[in-house]
mmCIF file of C-alpha atoms and ligand atoms in Angstrom:
data_model
loop_
_atom_site.group_PDB
_atom_site.id
_atom_site.type_symbol
_atom_site.label_atom_id
_atom_site.label_comp_id
_atom_site.label_asym_id
_atom_site.label_seq_id
_atom_site.Cartn_x
_atom_site.Cartn_y
_atom_site.Cartn_z
ATOM 1 C CA UNK A 22 52.687 104.523 65.682
ATOM 2 C CA UNK A 23 53.611 101.308 63.825
ATOM 3 C CA UNK A 24 53.676 98.684 66.740
ATOM 4 C CA UNK A 25 55.763 96.240 64.554
ATOM 5 C CA UNK A 26 58.831 98.688 65.016
ATOM 6 C CA UNK A 27 58.576 98.320 68.864
ATOM 7 C CA UNK A 28 60.338 95.631 71.032
ATOM 8 C CA UNK A 29 57.601 93.306 72.314
ATOM 9 C CA UNK A 30 57.450 90.719 75.109
ATOM 10 C CA UNK A 31 54.901 87.996 76.060
ATOM 11 C CA UNK A 32 53.035 89.064 79.182
ATOM 12 C CA UNK A 33 50.098 86.808 79.897
ATOM 13 C CA UNK A 34 48.965 83.866 77.891
ATOM 14 C CA UNK A 35 50.272 82.911 74.476
ATOM 15 C CA UNK A 36 48.904 85.852 72.548
ATOM 16 C CA UNK A 37 49.262 88.717 75.001
ATOM 17 C CA UNK A 38 51.998 91.042 74.465
ATOM 18 C CA UNK A 39 53.351 94.318 75.870
ATOM 19 C CA UNK A 40 55.324 96.801 73.740
ATOM 20 C CA UNK A 41 58.254 98.801 74.976
ATOM 21 C CA UNK A 42 58.144 102.439 74.707
ATOM 22 C CA UNK A 43 60.713 104.779 76.427
ATOM 23 C CA UNK A 44 61.762 101.891 78.905
ATOM 24 C CA UNK A 45 58.113 101.044 79.806
ATOM 25 C CA UNK A 46 56.013 98.174 78.818
ATOM 26 C CA UNK A 47 52.517 99.364 77.501
ATOM 27 C CA UNK A 48 49.326 97.413 76.519
ATOM 28 C CA UNK A 49 48.989 97.742 72.664
ATOM 29 C CA UNK A 50 45.390 98.990 72.865
ATOM 30 C CA UNK A 51 46.435 102.130 74.694
ATOM 31 C CA UNK A 52 49.672 103.009 72.791
ATOM 32 C CA UNK A 53 47.961 105.347 70.323
ATOM 33 C CA UNK A 54 46.090 107.237 72.897
ATOM 34 C CA UNK A 55 49.290 107.431 75.184
ATOM 35 C CA UNK A 56 50.997 109.081 72.176
ATOM 36 C CA UNK A 57 48.171 111.550 71.856
ATOM 37 C CA UNK A 58 48.206 112.429 75.642
ATOM 38 C CA UNK A 59 51.933 112.876 75.567
ATOM 39 C CA UNK A 60 51.780 115.047 72.348
ATOM 40 C CA UNK A 61 48.574 117.061 72.660
ATOM 41 C CA UNK A 62 47.625 117.167 76.334
ATOM 42 C CA UNK A 63 48.129 120.822 77.768
ATOM 43 C CA UNK A 64 47.216 120.737 81.308
ATOM 44 C CA UNK A 65 45.510 124.049 82.652
ATOM 45 C CA UNK A 66 47.109 125.298 85.900
ATOM 46 C CA UNK A 67 43.922 124.381 87.793
ATOM 47 C CA UNK A 68 43.921 120.776 86.420
ATOM 48 C CA UNK A 69 44.361 117.832 88.865
ATOM 49 C CA UNK A 70 46.074 114.898 87.562
ATOM 50 C CA UNK A 71 45.869 111.681 89.559
ATOM 51 C CA UNK A 72 48.721 109.450 88.535
ATOM 52 C CA UNK A 73 49.354 105.914 89.477
ATOM 53 C CA UNK A 74 50.638 102.431 88.478
ATOM 54 C CA UNK A 75 47.634 100.177 87.979
ATOM 55 C CA UNK A 76 46.126 98.422 91.084
ATOM 56 C CA UNK A 77 47.723 100.712 93.659
ATOM 57 C CA UNK A 78 44.449 102.554 94.720
ATOM 58 C CA UNK A 79 43.448 104.650 91.732
ATOM 59 C CA UNK A 80 39.742 104.052 92.085
ATOM 60 C CA UNK A 81 39.872 105.131 95.859
ATOM 61 C CA UNK A 82 41.956 108.190 95.075
ATOM 62 C CA UNK A 83 39.435 109.096 92.349
ATOM 63 C CA UNK A 84 36.544 109.064 94.702
ATOM 64 C CA UNK A 85 38.533 111.100 97.377
ATOM 65 C CA UNK A 86 39.811 113.789 95.090
ATOM 66 C CA UNK A 87 36.448 114.011 93.392
ATOM 67 C CA UNK A 88 34.743 114.280 96.829
ATOM 68 C CA UNK A 89 37.187 116.898 98.177
ATOM 69 C CA UNK A 90 36.735 119.178 95.049
ATOM 70 C CA UNK A 91 33.128 118.703 94.753
ATOM 71 C CA UNK A 92 31.889 118.406 98.339
ATOM 72 C CA UNK A 93 29.856 121.527 98.197
ATOM 73 C CA UNK A 94 27.867 120.178 95.294
ATOM 74 C CA UNK A 95 26.601 116.886 96.590
ATOM 75 C CA UNK A 96 29.505 114.707 95.570
ATOM 76 C CA UNK A 97 28.340 111.945 97.876
ATOM 77 C CA UNK A 98 25.148 111.468 95.791
ATOM 78 C CA UNK A 99 27.104 111.624 92.649
ATOM 79 C CA UNK A 100 29.480 108.905 93.933
ATOM 80 C CA UNK A 101 26.393 106.715 94.804
ATOM 81 C CA UNK A 102 25.204 106.840 91.072
ATOM 82 C CA UNK A 103 28.474 106.748 89.174
ATOM 83 C CA UNK A 104 31.542 104.654 89.169
ATOM 84 C CA UNK A 105 34.587 106.569 90.242
ATOM 85 C CA UNK A 106 36.111 105.925 86.827
ATOM 86 C CA UNK A 107 33.318 107.502 85.195
ATOM 87 C CA UNK A 108 33.610 110.644 87.341
ATOM 88 C CA UNK A 109 37.320 111.058 86.936
ATOM 89 C CA UNK A 110 38.260 109.815 83.483
ATOM 90 C CA UNK A 111 41.621 108.318 82.630
ATOM 91 C CA UNK A 112 43.501 110.308 79.963
ATOM 92 C CA UNK A 113 44.588 107.530 77.819
ATOM 93 C CA UNK A 114 41.596 105.296 78.296
ATOM 94 C CA UNK A 115 38.718 107.631 78.155
ATOM 95 C CA UNK A 116 39.709 111.115 76.942
ATOM 96 C CA UNK A 117 42.335 110.835 74.224
ATOM 97 C CA UNK A 118 40.927 107.702 72.568
ATOM 98 C CA UNK A 119 40.061 109.166 69.172
ATOM 99 C CA UNK A 120 40.826 112.804 69.354
ATOM 100 C CA UNK A 121 43.728 115.088 69.955
ATOM 101 C CA UNK A 122 41.935 117.395 72.327
ATOM 102 C CA UNK A 123 40.483 116.873 75.845
ATOM 103 C CA UNK A 124 36.647 117.466 75.507
ATOM 104 C CA UNK A 125 35.194 120.394 77.586
ATOM 105 C CA UNK A 126 38.698 121.771 78.102
ATOM 106 C CA UNK A 127 37.534 125.467 77.852
ATOM 107 C CA UNK A 128 36.298 127.464 80.798
ATOM 108 C CA UNK A 129 36.361 124.732 83.275
ATOM 109 C CA UNK A 130 38.434 124.900 86.339
ATOM 110 C CA UNK A 131 39.444 122.097 88.528
ATOM 111 C CA UNK A 132 39.255 119.348 85.982
ATOM 112 C CA UNK A 133 40.379 116.158 87.392
ATOM 113 C CA UNK A 134 41.898 113.559 85.150
ATOM 114 C CA UNK A 135 43.868 110.351 85.932
ATOM 115 C CA UNK A 136 46.644 108.532 84.088
ATOM 116 C CA UNK A 137 48.772 105.578 84.406
ATOM 117 C CA UNK A 138 51.354 107.007 82.132
ATOM 118 C CA UNK A 139 54.840 106.933 83.622
ATOM 119 C CA UNK A 140 56.388 110.362 84.544
ATOM 120 C CA UNK A 141 59.364 109.425 82.386
ATOM 121 C CA UNK A 142 57.034 109.577 79.374
ATOM 122 C CA UNK A 143 54.985 112.473 80.582
ATOM 123 C CA UNK A 144 57.712 114.849 81.777
ATOM 124 C CA UNK A 145 57.474 117.485 79.238
ATOM 125 C CA UNK A 146 53.739 117.869 79.756
ATOM 126 C CA UNK A 147 53.898 117.922 83.515
ATOM 127 C CA UNK A 148 57.030 119.983 83.828
ATOM 128 C CA UNK A 149 55.604 122.652 81.593
ATOM 129 C CA UNK A 150 52.405 123.090 83.697
ATOM 130 C CA UNK A 151 51.549 124.347 87.169
ATOM 131 C CA UNK A 152 48.700 121.654 87.428
ATOM 132 C CA UNK A 153 48.669 119.682 90.495
ATOM 133 C CA UNK A 154 49.525 115.930 90.413
ATOM 134 C CA UNK A 155 48.509 113.453 93.165
ATOM 135 C CA UNK A 156 50.331 110.171 92.896
ATOM 136 C CA UNK A 157 49.378 107.194 94.789
ATOM 137 C CA UNK A 158 51.344 104.002 95.203
ATOM 138 C CA UNK A 159 51.020 100.745 96.964
ATOM 139 C CA UNK A 160 53.339 97.986 98.278
ATOM 140 C CA UNK A 161 54.698 95.860 95.334
ATOM 141 C CA UNK A 162 53.415 92.527 96.793
ATOM 142 C CA UNK A 163 49.935 93.770 97.328
ATOM 143 C CA UNK A 164 50.042 95.389 94.039
ATOM 144 C CA UNK A 165 51.222 92.192 92.264
ATOM 145 C CA UNK A 166 48.443 90.180 93.933
ATOM 146 C CA UNK A 167 45.815 92.647 93.038
ATOM 147 C CA UNK A 168 46.927 92.798 89.399
ATOM 148 C CA UNK A 169 46.873 88.975 89.346
ATOM 149 C CA UNK A 170 43.293 88.850 90.542
ATOM 150 C CA UNK A 171 42.195 91.648 88.136
ATOM 151 C CA UNK A 172 43.778 90.018 85.070
ATOM 152 C CA UNK A 173 42.081 86.765 85.902
ATOM 153 C CA UNK A 174 38.696 88.520 85.753
ATOM 154 C CA UNK A 175 39.175 88.858 81.950
ATOM 155 C CA UNK A 176 36.711 86.619 80.189
ATOM 156 C CA UNK A 177 39.473 84.797 78.409
ATOM 157 C CA UNK A 178 41.008 83.859 81.821
ATOM 158 C CA UNK A 179 38.220 81.357 82.029
ATOM 159 C CA UNK A 180 39.891 79.496 79.304
ATOM 160 C CA UNK A 181 43.531 80.087 80.319
ATOM 161 C CA UNK A 182 43.888 81.469 83.830
ATOM 162 C CA UNK A 183 46.961 83.464 84.553
ATOM 163 C CA UNK A 184 49.172 81.209 86.893
ATOM 164 C CA UNK A 185 50.459 83.066 90.057
ATOM 165 C CA UNK A 186 54.079 81.866 89.557
ATOM 166 C CA UNK A 187 54.072 83.414 86.032
ATOM 167 C CA UNK A 188 52.538 86.677 87.375
ATOM 168 C CA UNK A 189 55.358 86.770 89.956
ATOM 169 C CA UNK A 190 58.059 86.253 87.336
ATOM 170 C CA UNK A 191 56.764 88.848 84.994
ATOM 171 C CA UNK A 192 56.273 91.392 87.842
ATOM 172 C CA UNK A 193 59.840 90.745 89.012
ATOM 173 C CA UNK A 194 61.102 91.240 85.419
ATOM 174 C CA UNK A 195 59.284 94.578 85.190
ATOM 175 C CA UNK A 196 56.896 93.078 82.542
ATOM 176 C CA UNK A 197 53.345 94.399 83.378
ATOM 177 C CA UNK A 198 51.230 97.140 81.937
ATOM 178 C CA UNK A 199 53.068 100.627 82.649
ATOM 179 C CA UNK A 200 55.790 98.579 84.343
ATOM 180 C CA UNK A 201 58.514 98.318 85.679
ATOM 181 C CA UNK A 202 56.482 99.141 88.731
ATOM 182 C CA UNK A 203 59.665 100.337 90.495
ATOM 183 C CA UNK A 204 60.696 102.799 87.807
ATOM 184 C CA UNK A 205 57.133 104.088 87.694
ATOM 185 C CA UNK A 206 56.997 104.704 91.389
ATOM 186 C CA UNK A 207 60.477 106.313 91.502
ATOM 187 C CA UNK A 208 59.671 108.532 88.554
ATOM 188 C CA UNK A 209 56.813 110.287 90.517
ATOM 189 C CA UNK A 210 58.625 109.956 93.851
ATOM 190 C CA UNK A 211 61.582 112.032 92.590
ATOM 191 C CA UNK A 212 59.343 114.527 90.947
ATOM 192 C CA UNK A 213 57.372 114.957 94.259
ATOM 193 C CA UNK A 214 60.656 115.710 96.060
ATOM 194 C CA UNK A 215 61.623 118.352 93.347
ATOM 195 C CA UNK A 216 58.225 119.912 93.065
ATOM 196 C CA UNK A 217 56.428 119.492 96.409
ATOM 197 C CA UNK A 218 54.005 122.197 95.834
ATOM 198 C CA UNK A 219 52.851 120.607 92.710
ATOM 199 C CA UNK A 220 53.198 116.959 93.471
ATOM 200 C CA UNK A 221 51.474 115.146 96.265
ATOM 201 C CA UNK A 222 52.921 111.587 96.819
ATOM 202 C CA UNK A 223 50.884 109.139 98.957
ATOM 203 C CA UNK A 224 50.925 105.457 99.835
ATOM 204 C CA UNK A 225 47.729 103.165 99.943
ATOM 205 C CA UNK A 226 48.914 102.023 103.450
ATOM 206 C CA UNK A 227 49.352 105.701 104.765
ATOM 207 C CA UNK A 228 45.846 106.248 103.669
ATOM 208 C CA UNK A 229 44.514 103.153 105.302
ATOM 209 C CA UNK A 230 46.252 103.613 108.512
ATOM 210 C CA UNK A 231 45.494 107.402 108.897
ATOM 211 C CA UNK A 232 42.897 108.516 106.462
ATOM 212 C CA UNK A 233 41.817 111.687 108.532
ATOM 213 C CA UNK A 234 45.352 113.235 108.562
ATOM 214 C CA UNK A 235 46.114 112.404 104.840
ATOM 215 C CA UNK A 236 42.733 113.422 103.436
ATOM 216 C CA UNK A 237 43.046 116.704 105.252
ATOM 217 C CA UNK A 238 46.472 117.175 103.866
ATOM 218 C CA UNK A 239 45.220 116.323 100.476
ATOM 219 C CA UNK A 240 42.519 118.950 100.844
ATOM 220 C CA UNK A 241 44.990 121.675 101.547
ATOM 221 C CA UNK A 242 47.294 120.549 98.848
ATOM 222 C CA UNK A 243 44.375 120.718 96.209
ATOM 223 C CA UNK A 244 43.331 124.126 97.457
ATOM 224 C CA UNK A 245 40.185 122.966 99.168
ATOM 225 C CA UNK A 246 41.002 122.941 102.760
ATOM 226 C CA UNK A 247 38.530 121.454 105.339
ATOM 227 C CA UNK A 248 36.890 123.570 107.996
ATOM 228 C CA UNK A 249 36.944 120.835 110.589
ATOM 229 C CA UNK A 250 37.489 117.021 111.240
ATOM 230 C CA UNK A 251 33.845 116.341 110.809
ATOM 231 C CA UNK A 252 33.961 117.376 107.210
ATOM 232 C CA UNK A 253 37.117 115.253 106.722
ATOM 233 C CA UNK A 254 35.486 112.245 108.316
ATOM 234 C CA UNK A 255 32.432 112.657 106.072
ATOM 235 C CA UNK A 256 34.573 112.445 102.891
ATOM 236 C CA UNK A 257 36.525 109.471 104.310
ATOM 237 C CA UNK A 258 33.455 107.592 105.215
ATOM 238 C CA UNK A 259 31.774 108.176 101.863
ATOM 239 C CA UNK A 260 34.841 106.991 100.011
ATOM 240 C CA UNK A 261 35.515 103.931 102.209
ATOM 241 C CA UNK A 262 35.706 100.433 100.460
ATOM 242 C CA UNK A 263 32.681 99.364 102.498
ATOM 243 C CA UNK A 264 30.398 102.325 101.340
ATOM 244 C CA UNK A 265 31.592 102.306 97.738
ATOM 245 C CA UNK A 266 31.878 98.634 97.055
ATOM 246 C CA UNK A 267 28.158 98.452 98.022
ATOM 247 C CA UNK A 268 26.654 100.799 95.560
ATOM 248 C CA UNK A 269 24.916 99.146 92.786
ATOM 249 C CA UNK A 270 26.898 100.816 90.091
ATOM 250 C CA UNK A 271 29.998 99.559 91.717
ATOM 251 C CA UNK A 272 28.679 95.958 91.919
ATOM 252 C CA UNK A 273 27.736 95.914 88.358
ATOM 253 C CA UNK A 274 28.797 92.935 86.145
ATOM 254 C CA UNK A 275 28.435 95.224 83.216
ATOM 255 C CA UNK A 276 31.585 96.433 81.481
ATOM 256 C CA UNK A 277 31.945 100.051 80.689
ATOM 257 C CA UNK A 278 32.300 101.197 77.115
ATOM 258 C CA UNK A 279 35.942 102.043 77.628
ATOM 259 C CA UNK A 280 37.208 98.809 79.267
ATOM 260 C CA UNK A 281 36.836 95.049 78.855
ATOM 261 C CA UNK A 282 36.216 94.226 82.537
ATOM 262 C CA UNK A 283 33.176 94.685 84.658
ATOM 263 C CA UNK A 284 32.625 97.741 86.837
ATOM 264 C CA UNK A 285 32.886 95.503 89.984
ATOM 265 C CA UNK A 286 36.297 94.316 89.192
ATOM 266 C CA UNK A 287 37.844 97.571 90.629
ATOM 267 C CA UNK A 288 36.638 96.599 94.079
ATOM 268 C CA UNK A 289 37.923 93.276 95.212
ATOM 269 C CA UNK A 290 39.015 93.299 98.905
ATOM 270 C CA UNK A 291 40.807 96.628 99.762
ATOM 271 C CA UNK A 292 43.166 95.122 102.355
ATOM 272 C CA UNK A 293 46.754 95.841 103.300
ATOM 273 C CA UNK A 294 48.825 92.716 103.369
ATOM 274 C CA UNK A 295 46.579 90.428 101.396
ATOM 275 C CA UNK A 296 49.714 89.240 99.659
ATOM 276 C CA UNK A 297 50.447 86.943 102.742
ATOM 277 C CA UNK A 298 47.610 84.825 101.634
ATOM 278 C CA UNK A 299 49.050 84.179 98.275
ATOM 279 C CA UNK A 300 52.830 84.473 98.305
ATOM 280 C CA UNK A 301 55.296 81.995 99.801
ATOM 281 C CA UNK A 302 58.038 83.006 102.216
ATOM 282 C CA UNK A 303 60.514 82.605 99.302
ATOM 283 C CA UNK A 304 58.623 84.707 96.891
ATOM 284 C CA UNK A 305 58.083 87.475 99.648
ATOM 285 C CA UNK A 306 61.841 87.465 100.230
ATOM 286 C CA UNK A 307 62.495 87.542 96.563
ATOM 287 C CA UNK A 308 60.373 90.547 95.991
ATOM 288 C CA UNK A 309 61.686 92.245 99.164
ATOM 289 C CA UNK A 310 65.289 91.901 97.854
ATOM 290 C CA UNK A 311 64.137 93.543 94.724
ATOM 291 C CA UNK A 312 62.543 96.228 96.605
ATOM 292 C CA UNK A 313 65.568 96.822 98.810
ATOM 293 C CA UNK A 314 67.572 97.253 95.526
ATOM 294 C CA UNK A 315 65.164 99.399 93.487
ATOM 295 C CA UNK A 316 63.763 101.545 96.456
ATOM 296 C CA UNK A 317 65.876 101.360 99.560
ATOM 297 C CA UNK A 318 69.205 101.878 97.793
ATOM 298 C CA UNK A 319 67.809 105.058 96.443
ATOM 299 C CA UNK A 320 66.792 106.331 99.894
ATOM 300 C CA UNK A 321 63.114 105.387 99.585
ATOM 301 C CA UNK A 322 62.433 102.937 102.505
ATOM 302 C CA UNK A 323 59.217 101.519 101.439
ATOM 303 C CA UNK A 324 57.556 98.431 100.291
ATOM 304 C CA UNK A 325 59.082 95.460 102.152
HETATM 305 P P1 A3P B 3 42.490 94.644 95.974
HETATM 306 O O1 A3P B 3 42.532 93.753 94.727
HETATM 307 O O2 A3P B 3 43.879 94.313 96.856
HETATM 308 O O3 A3P B 3 41.322 94.385 96.793
HETATM 309 P P2 A3P B 3 43.215 100.384 91.320
HETATM 310 O O4 A3P B 3 41.862 101.292 91.585
HETATM 311 O O5 A3P B 3 44.342 101.240 91.206
HETATM 312 O O6 A3P B 3 42.648 99.563 90.159
HETATM 313 O O7 A3P B 3 43.280 99.561 92.671
HETATM 314 C C1 A3P B 3 42.471 98.532 92.912
HETATM 315 C C2 A3P B 3 42.627 97.992 94.264
HETATM 316 O O8 A3P B 3 42.170 98.987 95.183
HETATM 317 C C3 A3P B 3 41.893 96.827 94.666
HETATM 318 O O9 A3P B 3 42.588 96.186 95.655
HETATM 319 C C4 A3P B 3 40.535 97.350 95.155
HETATM 320 O O10 A3P B 3 39.819 96.496 96.022
HETATM 321 C C5 A3P B 3 41.019 98.510 95.938
HETATM 322 N N1 A3P B 3 40.133 99.498 96.260
HETATM 323 C C6 A3P B 3 39.137 99.964 95.386
HETATM 324 N N2 A3P B 3 38.348 101.060 96.037
HETATM 325 C C7 A3P B 3 38.880 101.078 97.377
HETATM 326 C C8 A3P B 3 38.387 101.916 98.545
HETATM 327 N N3 A3P B 3 37.538 102.686 98.368
HETATM 328 N N4 A3P B 3 39.317 101.709 99.646
HETATM 329 C C9 A3P B 3 40.338 100.913 99.642
HETATM 330 N N5 A3P B 3 40.795 100.202 98.646
HETATM 331 C C10 A3P B 3 40.131 100.249 97.536
#
């Protein structure tokens, strides 16, 4: 794919651009692999795909889904030694980076992958498979604030930090990796309504408020039902922010081979409503108005 043929827009700093593909803004370093995923990934019916817009709870869902599926084989121990992103690889970041085939694709059931690729780009792949998709989303204001913090963890942010007011403008314009956020969420939301047996849609806030109920539902959806609430509680506890963020592997300042930011940048605060500490009343109203227009008008009363 020749990037010079794609529309591009400045995103962060003077030299950071996003490129537009199929109505979505993508980071240049992942465009080739996204193309490979779209073209070559053939999910098996037993595959589980965890889809999300960045900074909406992907790391948490990775650990939860991994624990649900592998709870009989000491998932807790494996989570204590491995970062969730190394246990559940991201298709376009760790799997289809140089090759057209997903490794270890043969004879393996219940493979778990994740992706940030919007449904609109991945529709043929997902529509032609009976695989299960779990989509997590998060309210736009916390997502924006989490993204802003995450980007400022980049080494180059020491030289030119990303100003919050610029991050807000870009978010509202839909200019963020895999954005527009609203289109990303609505793509999977609609899919979950059309194919409820294959697609499980959950919000970060729902999981925060009542993890037991939703993790139990998730277990049933994935075909790994729990035998009692004690088992559910065990999984919820082992994947809590407090437990996971204290493991050495997740506190590490080292960066993985597949990403420029350290392992610990995926664990910051894990709160609902942290945006209130950063966004003014006017900004909150600005984003809420956008949310009403993009979500509420389509019958999805979420995010304000
Ligand atoms: P904050 O920046 O608001 O703290 P993603 O995994 O999609 O990149 O999202 C990262 C966000 O999820 C961060 O939010 C991070 O702290 C939070 N997070 C990571 N692990 C979590 C967990 N086990 N429970 C709740 N939130 C978690």
